[in-house]
Each structure stands twice: as structure tokens, then as C-alpha cells.
Coordinates of C-alpha atoms in Angstrom, one line a residue:
X988 CA -26.0 -16.1 57.5
X989 CA -29.3 -17.8 56.7
X990 CA -29.4 -20.9 54.4
X991 CA -31.1 -18.9 51.6
X992 CA -28.4 -16.1 51.8
X993 CA -25.6 -18.7 51.8
X994 CA -27.2 -20.4 48.8
X995 CA -27.5 -17.1 46.9
X996 CA -24.0 -16.2 47.7
X997 CA -22.7 -19.5 46.4
X998 CA -24.8 -19.3 43.3
X999 CA -23.5 -15.8 42.5
X1000 CA -19.9 -16.9 43.2
X1001 CA -20.2 -19.8 40.8
X1002 CA -21.8 -17.6 38.1
X1003 CA -19.0 -15.1 38.5
X1004 CA -16.4 -17.7 38.3
X1005 CA -18.0 -19.1 35.1
X1006 CA -18.1 -15.7 33.5
X1007 CA -14.5 -15.0 34.5
X1008 CA -13.5 -18.3 32.9
X1009 CA -15.5 -17.8 29.8
X1010 CA -13.2 -17.7 26.8
X1011 CA -12.9 -14.3 25.1
X1012 CA -14.5 -14.0 21.6
X1013 CA -11.9 -14.7 18.9
X1014 CA -11.4 -12.1 16.1
X1015 CA -9.4 -13.4 13.2
X1016 CA -7.2 -11.0 11.2
X1017 CA -5.3 -12.0 8.1
X1018 CA -2.3 -9.9 7.1
X1019 CA 0.0 -9.8 4.0
X1020 CA 3.1 -8.5 5.7
X1021 CA 6.3 -10.4 6.6
X1022 CA 9.6 -9.3 8.3
X1023 CA 9.7 -6.4 10.8
X1024 CA 6.4 -4.9 9.7
X1025 CA 4.6 -8.3 10.1
X1026 CA 6.2 -8.8 13.5
X1027 CA 5.1 -5.4 14.7
X1028 CA 1.5 -5.9 13.4
X1029 CA 1.3 -9.2 15.3
X1030 CA 2.6 -7.5 18.4
X1031 CA -0.2 -4.9 18.1
X1032 CA -2.7 -7.8 18.2
X1033 CA -1.0 -9.0 21.4
X1034 CA -1.0 -5.5 22.9
X1035 CA -4.8 -5.2 22.3
X1036 CA -5.4 -8.6 23.9
X1037 CA -3.5 -7.5 27.0
X1038 CA -5.5 -4.3 27.2
X1039 CA -8.9 -6.1 27.7
X1040 CA -10.3 -9.6 28.3
X1041 CA -13.5 -9.6 26.2
X1042 CA -11.8 -10.3 22.8
X1043 CA -8.8 -12.2 21.6
X1044 CA -7.4 -11.0 18.2
X1045 CA -5.4 -13.6 16.2
X1046 CA -3.2 -12.0 13.6
X1047 CA -2.1 -14.6 10.9
X1048 CA 0.0 -14.4 7.7
X1049 CA -1.9 -16.2 4.9
X1050 CA 0.5 -15.5 2.1
X1051 CA 1.2 -12.5 -0.1
X1052 CA -1.8 -10.2 -0.8
X1053 CA -3.0 -12.0 -4.0
X1054 CA -2.8 -15.4 -2.4
X1055 CA -4.4 -14.1 0.7
X1056 CA -7.3 -12.6 -1.3
X1057 CA -7.9 -15.9 -3.0
X1058 CA -7.9 -17.8 0.3
X1059 CA -10.3 -15.2 1.8
X1060 CA -12.8 -15.6 -1.1
X1061 CA -12.7 -19.3 -0.7
X1062 CA -13.2 -19.0 3.1
X1063 CA -16.2 -16.6 2.5
X1064 CA -17.8 -19.1 0.2
X1065 CA -17.4 -21.7 2.9
X1066 CA -19.0 -19.4 5.4
X1067 CA -15.9 -18.7 7.6
X1068 CA -13.9 -15.8 6.3
X1069 CA -11.6 -13.8 8.6
X1070 CA -13.2 -10.9 10.4
X1071 CA -10.5 -8.5 9.1
X1072 CA -8.3 -8.8 6.1
X1073 CA -5.4 -6.5 5.1
X1074 CA -5.5 -6.0 1.4
X1075 CA -3.2 -4.1 -0.8
X1076 CA -4.3 -1.1 -3.0
X1077 CA -4.4 -3.2 -6.2
X1078 CA -7.1 -5.4 -4.7
X1079 CA -9.5 -2.6 -4.0
X1080 CA -11.5 -3.0 -7.2
X1081 CA -12.1 -6.7 -6.5
X1082 CA -13.1 -6.0 -2.9
X1083 CA -15.6 -3.3 -3.9
X1084 CA -17.4 -5.8 -6.2
X1085 CA -17.4 -8.6 -3.6
X1086 CA -21.1 -8.0 -3.0
X1087 CA -22.3 -9.2 0.3
X1088 CA -18.8 -10.2 1.4
X1089 CA -17.7 -6.8 2.7
X1090 CA -19.1 -4.4 5.2
X1091 CA -17.9 -0.8 4.8
X1092 CA -15.7 0.1 7.8
X1093 CA -17.8 3.2 8.5
X1094 CA -20.8 1.0 8.9
X1095 CA -19.0 -1.4 11.3
X1096 CA -18.1 1.5 13.6
X1097 CA -21.7 2.8 13.4
X1098 CA -23.1 -0.6 14.4
X1099 CA -20.7 -0.7 17.3
X1100 CA -21.7 2.8 18.4
X1101 CA -18.0 3.9 18.4
X1102 CA -17.1 7.3 17.0
X1103 CA -15.5 7.1 13.5
X1104 CA -14.9 10.1 11.3
X1105 CA -13.3 9.6 7.9
X1106 CA -12.0 13.1 8.1
X1107 CA -9.6 11.9 10.8
X1108 CA -7.5 10.2 8.0
X1109 CA -5.2 12.0 5.7
X1110 CA -6.9 13.3 2.6
X1111 CA -5.2 11.0 0.0
X1112 CA -6.2 7.9 2.0
X1113 CA -9.8 9.1 2.4
X1114 CA -9.9 9.7 -1.3
X1115 CA -8.5 6.3 -2.3
X1116 CA -10.7 4.2 0.0
X1117 CA -13.7 6.4 0.2
X1118 CA -17.3 6.2 -1.1
X1119 CA -19.1 9.1 -2.8
X1120 CA -21.0 9.9 0.4
X1121 CA -17.8 10.3 2.4
X1122 CA -17.9 7.0 4.2
X1123 CA -14.8 4.7 4.1
X1124 CA -14.9 1.2 2.5
X1125 CA -11.9 0.1 4.4
X1126 CA -9.6 1.6 7.1
X1127 CA -6.3 2.9 5.8
X1128 CA -3.4 1.4 7.8
X1129 CA -0.1 0.7 6.1
X1130 CA -0.2 3.8 3.9
X1131 CA 2.7 4.3 1.5
X1132 CA 3.7 6.0 -1.7
X1133 CA 6.6 5.5 -4.1
X1134 CA 9.9 7.4 -3.4
X1135 CA 13.5 7.4 -4.6
X1136 CA 16.2 6.1 -2.3
X1137 CA 19.7 6.9 -3.3
X1138 CA 23.2 5.9 -2.1
X1139 CA 25.0 9.1 -0.9
X1140 CA 28.4 7.3 -0.8
X1141 CA 28.0 6.3 -4.4
X1142 CA 27.0 9.9 -5.3
X1143 CA 30.1 11.2 -3.7
X1144 CA 32.3 8.7 -5.5
X1145 CA 30.7 9.7 -8.8
X1146 CA 31.2 13.4 -8.2
X1147 CA 27.5 14.1 -7.6
X1148 CA 26.2 16.2 -4.7
X1149 CA 24.8 13.8 -2.1
X1150 CA 22.5 16.5 -0.8
X1151 CA 20.9 17.1 -4.2
X1152 CA 19.1 14.0 -5.4
X1153 CA 17.7 14.0 -8.9
X1154 CA 14.2 15.6 -9.1
X1155 CA 13.4 14.8 -12.7
X1156 CA 13.9 11.9 -15.1
X1157 CA 16.6 13.7 -17.1
X1158 CA 18.5 14.4 -13.9
X1159 CA 18.2 10.7 -12.8
X1160 CA 19.3 9.5 -16.3
X1161 CA 22.3 11.9 -16.1
X1162 CA 23.2 10.8 -12.5
X1163 CA 23.0 7.1 -13.5
X1164 CA 25.3 7.8 -16.4
X1165 CA 27.9 9.4 -14.1
X1166 CA 27.7 6.6 -11.6
X1167 CA 28.4 4.1 -14.4
X1168 CA 31.1 6.2 -16.0
X1169 CA 33.0 6.5 -12.7
X1170 CA 32.2 2.9 -11.6
X1171 CA 30.7 4.3 -8.4
X1172 CA 28.4 1.3 -8.5
X1173 CA 27.8 -1.6 -10.9
X1174 CA 24.3 -0.3 -11.7
X1175 CA 22.9 3.2 -11.7
X1176 CA 19.2 2.6 -11.0
X1177 CA 16.7 -0.1 -10.4
X1178 CA 13.1 -0.3 -9.3
X1179 CA 10.8 -2.6 -7.3
X1180 CA 7.1 -3.1 -8.1
X1181 CA 7.4 -2.3 -11.8
X1182 CA 3.7 -1.8 -12.6
X1183 CA 2.9 0.0 -9.4
X1184 CA 5.8 2.5 -9.8
X1185 CA 6.4 2.8 -13.6
X1186 CA 2.7 2.7 -14.5
X1187 CA 0.4 3.6 -11.6
X1188 CA 2.5 6.1 -9.7
X1189 CA 4.1 7.4 -12.9
X1190 CA 0.7 8.2 -14.4
X1191 CA -0.4 10.0 -11.2
X1192 CA 2.8 12.0 -11.1
X1193 CA 2.0 13.3 -14.5
X1194 CA -1.8 13.4 -14.2
X1195 CA -2.3 11.0 -17.0
X1196 CA -5.5 9.0 -17.3
X1197 CA -5.2 5.2 -16.9
X1198 CA -8.8 4.4 -17.7
X1199 CA -12.2 5.7 -18.4
X1200 CA -14.9 6.3 -15.7
X1201 CA -12.5 8.1 -13.4
X1202 CA -9.8 5.5 -13.6
X1203 CA -12.4 2.8 -12.9
X1204 CA -13.7 4.5 -9.8
X1205 CA -17.1 5.1 -11.5
X1206 CA -17.8 1.3 -11.4
X1207 CA -18.0 -1.4 -14.0
X1208 CA -17.6 -0.7 -17.7
X1209 CA -14.3 1.2 -17.5
X1210 CA -11.6 0.7 -20.2
X1211 CA -7.9 1.2 -20.0
X1212 CA -6.4 4.1 -21.9
X1213 CA -2.7 3.3 -21.2
X1214 CA -1.5 3.0 -24.8
X1215 CA -0.2 6.6 -25.1
X1216 CA 3.1 8.4 -25.7
X1217 CA 3.7 9.1 -22.0
X1218 CA 3.7 5.4 -21.0
X1219 CA 5.7 4.5 -24.2
X1220 CA 8.2 7.1 -23.1
X1221 CA 8.8 5.5 -19.7
X1222 CA 9.2 2.0 -21.2
X1223 CA 11.6 3.3 -23.8
X1224 CA 13.6 5.1 -21.2
X1225 CA 14.1 1.8 -19.3
X1226 CA 15.0 0.0 -22.5
X1227 CA 17.6 2.5 -23.4
X1228 CA 19.1 2.8 -19.9
X1229 CA 19.5 -1.0 -19.5
X1230 CA 22.0 -1.1 -22.4
X1231 CA 24.8 0.2 -20.3
X1232 CA 23.5 -0.8 -16.8
X1233 CA 22.3 2.7 -16.0
X1234 CA 19.2 0.6 -15.3
X1235 CA 19.1 -3.0 -14.2
X1236 CA 15.8 -4.8 -14.1
X1237 CA 15.2 -6.5 -10.7
X1238 CA 11.9 -8.3 -11.2
X1239 CA 8.2 -7.6 -10.8
X1240 CA 7.9 -7.3 -7.0
X1241 CA 10.3 -6.3 -4.2
X1242 CA 13.4 -8.3 -5.1
X1243 CA 15.2 -5.3 -6.6
X1244 CA 15.5 -3.8 -3.1
X1245 CA 18.4 -6.2 -2.5
X1246 CA 20.3 -4.7 -5.4
X1247 CA 20.2 -1.3 -3.6
X1248 CA 20.8 -2.5 -0.1
X1249 CA 23.9 -4.5 -1.2
X1250 CA 25.3 -1.4 -3.0
X1251 CA 25.0 -2.9 -6.4
X1252 CA 22.6 -0.2 -7.7
X1253 CA 23.0 3.4 -6.5
X1254 CA 19.3 4.4 -6.9
X1255 CA 16.1 2.6 -6.2
X1256 CA 12.4 3.5 -6.6
X1257 CA 10.5 1.7 -3.9
X1258 CA 7.6 1.9 -1.5
X1259 CA 8.3 4.3 1.4
X1260 CA 7.4 1.3 3.5
X1261 CA 10.7 -0.2 2.4
X1262 CA 12.7 2.2 4.5
X1263 CA 12.8 0.0 7.6
X1264 CA 14.7 -2.8 5.8
X1265 CA 17.1 -0.3 4.1
X1266 CA 17.9 1.4 7.4
X1267 CA 18.5 -1.9 9.1
X1268 CA 20.6 -3.6 6.4
X1269 CA 22.3 -1.0 4.2
X1270 CA 26.0 -0.3 5.0
X1271 CA 26.1 3.1 3.5
X1272 CA 24.5 6.5 4.0
X1273 CA 21.3 6.9 2.0
X1274 CA 18.8 9.6 1.2
X1275 CA 15.2 9.8 0.3
X1276 CA 13.6 11.9 -2.4
X1277 CA 10.3 12.2 -4.2
X1278 CA 9.6 10.2 -7.4
X1279 CA 11.1 11.8 -10.5
X1280 CA 9.0 13.4 -13.2
X1281 CA 9.3 14.7 -16.7
X1282 CA 9.7 18.5 -16.5
X1283 CA 8.2 19.1 -19.9
X1284 CA 4.8 17.8 -18.8
X1285 CA 2.5 20.8 -18.0
X1286 CA 1.7 21.1 -14.3
X1287 CA 4.2 18.4 -13.2
X1288 CA 5.1 17.3 -10.6
X1289 CA 1.6 16.1 -9.6
X1290 CA 1.0 14.2 -6.4
X1291 CA 1.8 10.5 -6.3
X1292 CA -0.9 8.2 -5.2
X1293 CA -1.6 6.0 -2.2
X1294 CA -0.1 2.5 -2.0
X1295 CA 0.3 0.0 0.8
X1296 CA -2.9 -1.6 2.2
X1297 CA -6.0 -1.1 4.1
X1298 CA -8.1 -3.2 6.5
X1299 CA -11.4 -4.7 5.2
X1300 CA -14.2 -6.2 7.3
X1301 CA -15.8 -9.4 6.1
X1302 CA -19.4 -10.4 6.6
X1303 CA -20.4 -14.0 7.3
X1304 CA -23.8 -15.8 7.9
X1305 CA -23.4 -16.4 11.6
X1306 CA -21.3 -13.4 12.5
X1307 CA -22.8 -11.7 15.6
X1308 CA -23.1 -8.0 16.7
X1309 CA -20.7 -8.9 19.5
X1310 CA -18.1 -10.0 17.0
X1311 CA -18.5 -6.8 14.9
X1312 CA -18.1 -4.7 18.1
X1313 CA -14.8 -6.6 18.7
X1314 CA -13.7 -5.8 15.2
X1315 CA -14.5 -2.1 15.7
X1316 CA -12.7 -2.0 19.0
X1317 CA -9.6 -3.5 17.5
X1318 CA -9.6 -1.2 14.5
X1319 CA -10.2 1.7 17.0
X1320 CA -7.1 0.5 18.8
X1321 CA -5.0 0.4 15.6
X1322 CA -6.0 3.9 14.6
X1323 CA -4.9 5.4 17.9
X1324 CA -2.1 7.9 17.9
X1325 CA 0.1 5.6 20.0
X1326 CA -0.1 2.8 17.5
X1327 CA -0.1 4.9 14.3
X1328 CA 3.0 6.9 15.4
X1329 CA 4.9 3.7 16.5
X1330 CA 4.0 2.0 13.2
X1331 CA 5.1 5.0 11.1
X1332 CA 8.4 5.4 13.0
X1333 CA 9.3 1.8 12.9
X1334 CA 8.3 0.8 9.4
X1335 CA 8.6 3.8 7.1
X1336 CA 4.9 3.6 6.3
X1337 CA 3.0 6.9 6.7
X1338 CA 0.9 8.0 9.6
X1339 CA -2.6 7.3 8.2
X1340 CA -4.4 9.8 10.5
X1341 CA -4.0 13.6 10.7
X1342 CA -3.5 13.5 14.4
X1343 CA -0.7 11.0 14.2
X1344 CA 1.1 13.1 11.6
X1345 CA 0.7 16.2 13.7
X1346 CA 1.9 14.3 16.8
X1347 CA 5.1 13.3 14.9
X1348 CA 5.6 16.8 13.7
X1349 CA 5.1 18.3 17.1
X1350 CA 7.6 16.1 18.8
X1351 CA 10.2 17.0 16.1
X1352 CA 10.4 13.5 14.6
X1353 CA 10.8 14.8 11.0
X1354 CA 13.4 17.4 11.9
X1355 CA 15.4 14.7 13.7
X1356 CA 15.0 12.2 10.8
X1357 CA 15.5 14.1 7.5
X1358 CA 13.7 12.6 4.6
X1359 CA 11.1 10.8 6.6
X1360 CA 8.5 13.4 5.6
X1361 CA 9.3 13.0 1.9
X1362 CA 6.5 10.5 1.1
X1363 CA 3.8 12.3 2.9
X1364 CA 4.8 15.6 1.3
X1365 CA 4.8 13.8 -2.1
X1366 CA 1.1 13.0 -1.5
X1367 CA 0.0 16.2 0.1
X1368 CA 2.1 18.9 -1.6
X1369 CA 2.1 17.7 -5.1
X1370 CA -0.4 19.3 -7.5
X1371 CA -3.8 17.6 -7.5
X1372 CA -5.3 16.7 -10.9
X1373 CA -8.2 14.8 -12.4
X1374 CA -6.2 11.6 -12.4
X1375 CA -4.2 11.7 -9.1
X1376 CA -6.8 10.1 -6.8
X1377 CA -6.0 6.5 -7.6
X1378 CA -7.8 3.8 -9.6
X1379 CA -10.2 1.0 -8.9
X1380 CA -10.1 -1.7 -11.6
X1381 CA -11.2 -5.4 -11.1
X1382 CA -8.6 -8.2 -11.6
X1383 CA -5.9 -5.6 -11.3
X1384 CA -3.3 -8.0 -9.9
X1385 CA -3.7 -10.0 -13.1
X1386 CA -3.6 -6.9 -15.3
X1387 CA -0.4 -5.8 -13.5
X1388 CA 1.2 -9.1 -14.6
X1389 CA 0.1 -8.5 -18.2
X1390 CA 2.0 -5.1 -18.0
X1391 CA 5.0 -7.0 -16.6
X1392 CA 5.0 -9.5 -19.4
X1393 CA 4.7 -6.9 -22.1
X1394 CA 7.4 -4.6 -20.7
X1395 CA 9.7 -7.6 -20.1
X1396 CA 9.4 -8.4 -23.8
X1397 CA 10.4 -4.8 -24.6
X1398 CA 13.4 -5.0 -22.3
X1399 CA 14.4 -8.3 -24.0
X1400 CA 14.3 -6.6 -27.4
X1401 CA 11.4 -8.7 -28.6
X1402 CA 9.0 -5.8 -29.2
X1403 CA 9.0 -2.0 -29.2
X1404 CA 7.8 0.1 -26.3
X1405 CA 4.8 1.2 -28.4
X1406 CA 3.8 -2.4 -29.1
X1407 CA 4.2 -3.3 -25.4
X1408 CA 1.6 -0.7 -24.5
X1409 CA -0.7 -1.6 -27.3
X1410 CA -0.7 -5.2 -26.2
X1411 CA -1.0 -4.3 -22.6
X1412 CA -4.1 -2.2 -23.2
X1413 CA -5.8 -4.8 -25.4
X1414 CA -5.1 -7.7 -23.0
X1415 CA -6.0 -5.6 -19.9
X1416 CA -9.3 -4.6 -21.3
X1417 CA -10.1 -8.2 -22.1
X1418 CA -9.6 -9.0 -18.4
X1419 CA -11.8 -6.1 -17.4
X1420 CA -14.6 -7.5 -19.6
X1421 CA -14.2 -10.9 -18.1
X1422 CA -14.3 -9.4 -14.6
X1423 CA -17.6 -7.7 -15.4
X1424 CA -19.1 -10.9 -16.6
X1425 CA -18.2 -12.6 -13.3
X1426 CA -19.5 -9.7 -11.2
X1427 CA -22.9 -9.7 -12.8

């Protein structure tokens, strides 16, 4: 070999080695999940990293969703936000108004020249996270809705049919009374996520307006309309049931799940995503049913609404097209049938895509696992109404806490159910006006 050819071969070898040793581009993803779901999402990041060597995804827990959102806003202002952030449904209104910080996920895929059709996702998820032109703001991932879990062993002990869970609120109230009368459990019923279930899901279940401008989806300027007989009725029901432990308050977030898993409470309203922990830790046979409704409400039961979280893409001053392509490739990996079906089977969250749902049906998963289709049927088969497509209010996490405070005062006997809702609407609207001032 000539000297020139030898030199060229050596040069190419060195260049190839340098390229091989070049570190993959890092993609930061922040998640708000812990426990088995958080572990599985982290593993998906590892699986993606093993599937290629161009990018390295780092999945990190940065606190619960509200804390994570605050940290991401601070990071954006400092110029170094995560590439992807998992944000719960209640934060959608804030994210929409984060001008310049967020790039709609449809646009991210378009930039990367990777096929992305919002119609691939189940209709309730498209509706919740969609834009008027049909594009998606964020990618639905851990999709859930509220369901009723019930202890079949406690039902048998109380003389109730374990295969006939309560469908309506009167039936649930009656079942809770029989459970207490027979001491089948120390508590008849409890709930997690008080505002999400007893306000947001409850209003969707009965097609009741929560606020003007399409429940805030029409943009800034919406006002809450929650001080009404339907919401007063729900609060009063909880106040009445707690007097004899037919209902036992378990806190504002997910803590009440422990009351059900331990056998203390025989019924629990909870996110369908809570199924994994119940299946792992409960020492009794349990069932899953749709959220109760008041049968005297015309048209009920209406569909429940989407919960869980979606994946948002952050912008940043020095973020490159190469990085955005890595974001799109990882999101494309997460929406694959392989990942979506494993995610849904392991966690109790719903398959977010139509093809994943079909794949699970075709393999007989729902037939082999009775009750696992309950949440998706609640979303898809329930009647659709003007107010069943979710909401999009700014500062909703804070507004939720106002609801908690006012309902807790009612549960403590410090005010009526009516006064609780009057105060909640007034204080919530004040927060909406403050949000508008900060957004302008």
C-alpha cells in the first residue's frame, strides 16, 4: 500500500473511532411518578437507550407534579428546562399559557419528519390535550379516569352481591350503610383525590358546567360556575355519610388508598392507575366498577373525563434540531404498541392509543382480566355532553386546594355545603383573575 493510501486509511480509522466514541446526545425527561409506575417509566428510558446509540434519555423524578412544574418553570427561566416533562391534567391550563416555553408535540414530530397522527390516540385523550386545528399540545401517556374499587369479601360479609357493585350514589350509600350495620368493615367508603373525583369527574359524569368559555378551554377570561345545587348535593352527601363512618375522609391526595388496601374501608373511588398497587398489596378479592352517578339527573351517566398525565416538550434558547429529533424519537418509542400495552397491563393506566387498545382486546387481555376495561368503557361508552371534554383553567392546582379547604370546613361542621361552594367559587375566580394578570 502506498504512503498516501496508508495515511488516508489511518485518517479514516481515527475519524471513525472518534465518531464511535462521541457521547450520545442527552435528552432529559422529568416525571412525576413514584413506585412501580415510576420504575417502569425509568426502565422504558433504559430500553430506548439500548435500542440505539445516538441519544441517551435520562428519566428523573423531580417531585410530585406541582413541585415539578415549579422547578421546570424556574429551569426554563434559567435557560435549561428538561426536554420532556410529564405533567398531570390539572396543570394543562398553566402549560398552555406558558408562551414560548412549550412546543406542541405535533410540531415536534413535524420538525423531526416522523409520522404523527393525533387520530392514533383514543378520542377522549385527543379531546383533552388537543388544539382546535386537531394538533396535540402534549402526548397522552399515563391516561386514567376515576373508578370505584370495592372489596368483594366485605360485600359478602355484609350480605351484598359481590358481582353487583353499586352503579348509582343511592346504591353506594345503601351499600355503605349495610357494611357498617354488619361491621363488615370499619368504614364503608372513602375517596382519593377529593377535588379531582368529587368535583371534576363528578361534574363530567353529570354533564355539569364547571366554568364559562367551555370550562376554560376557550382561553383566558373564564369564570367558575361551581356554586350550584349539584355540587352542594355531593358535599352534603359526604357530610351526612361521615356521621356514622359510611364515609371516612382520607385526605386531599392518594393517602385514602391505604384505607382500602388495608381493608379498613370497603369501597374506594380512585384513579384507575391505582390498580397496580391494589392488586399487589390487597389481601382480599376486589372488583372494579364505573364511577357512581345520580340517576335522577337527565341523561346520566355521562362519560367521565381524562386524568393522569401527558408529556410536554420544552423549548430553550440553545436547543438544537438534533435534540428535538431525539425527543421525537423517544416519544415515538413510548407510543409504540409494545410500550403502551406493557404500560397499561402493568400499571392500570389506560392504553392511550387505539392500536394498543385493539391489541389488548385481540389477545383477550380484558376477557382474562375482568374489570380492566371498566375505565376505558367509562370514557368511551358514557354519554357525551357539552361539559364532558375536560377543562383548562390556570392555577388549577391552587384552585383545587381552595376546594379542599372549603369542603374540609363543611366536613368539620364549620359551614354548610352551600356556603362551601359559594366560598370556593368566589376564591377560585379570584385566582383565575390573578392568573390572567400574570399571563398578560
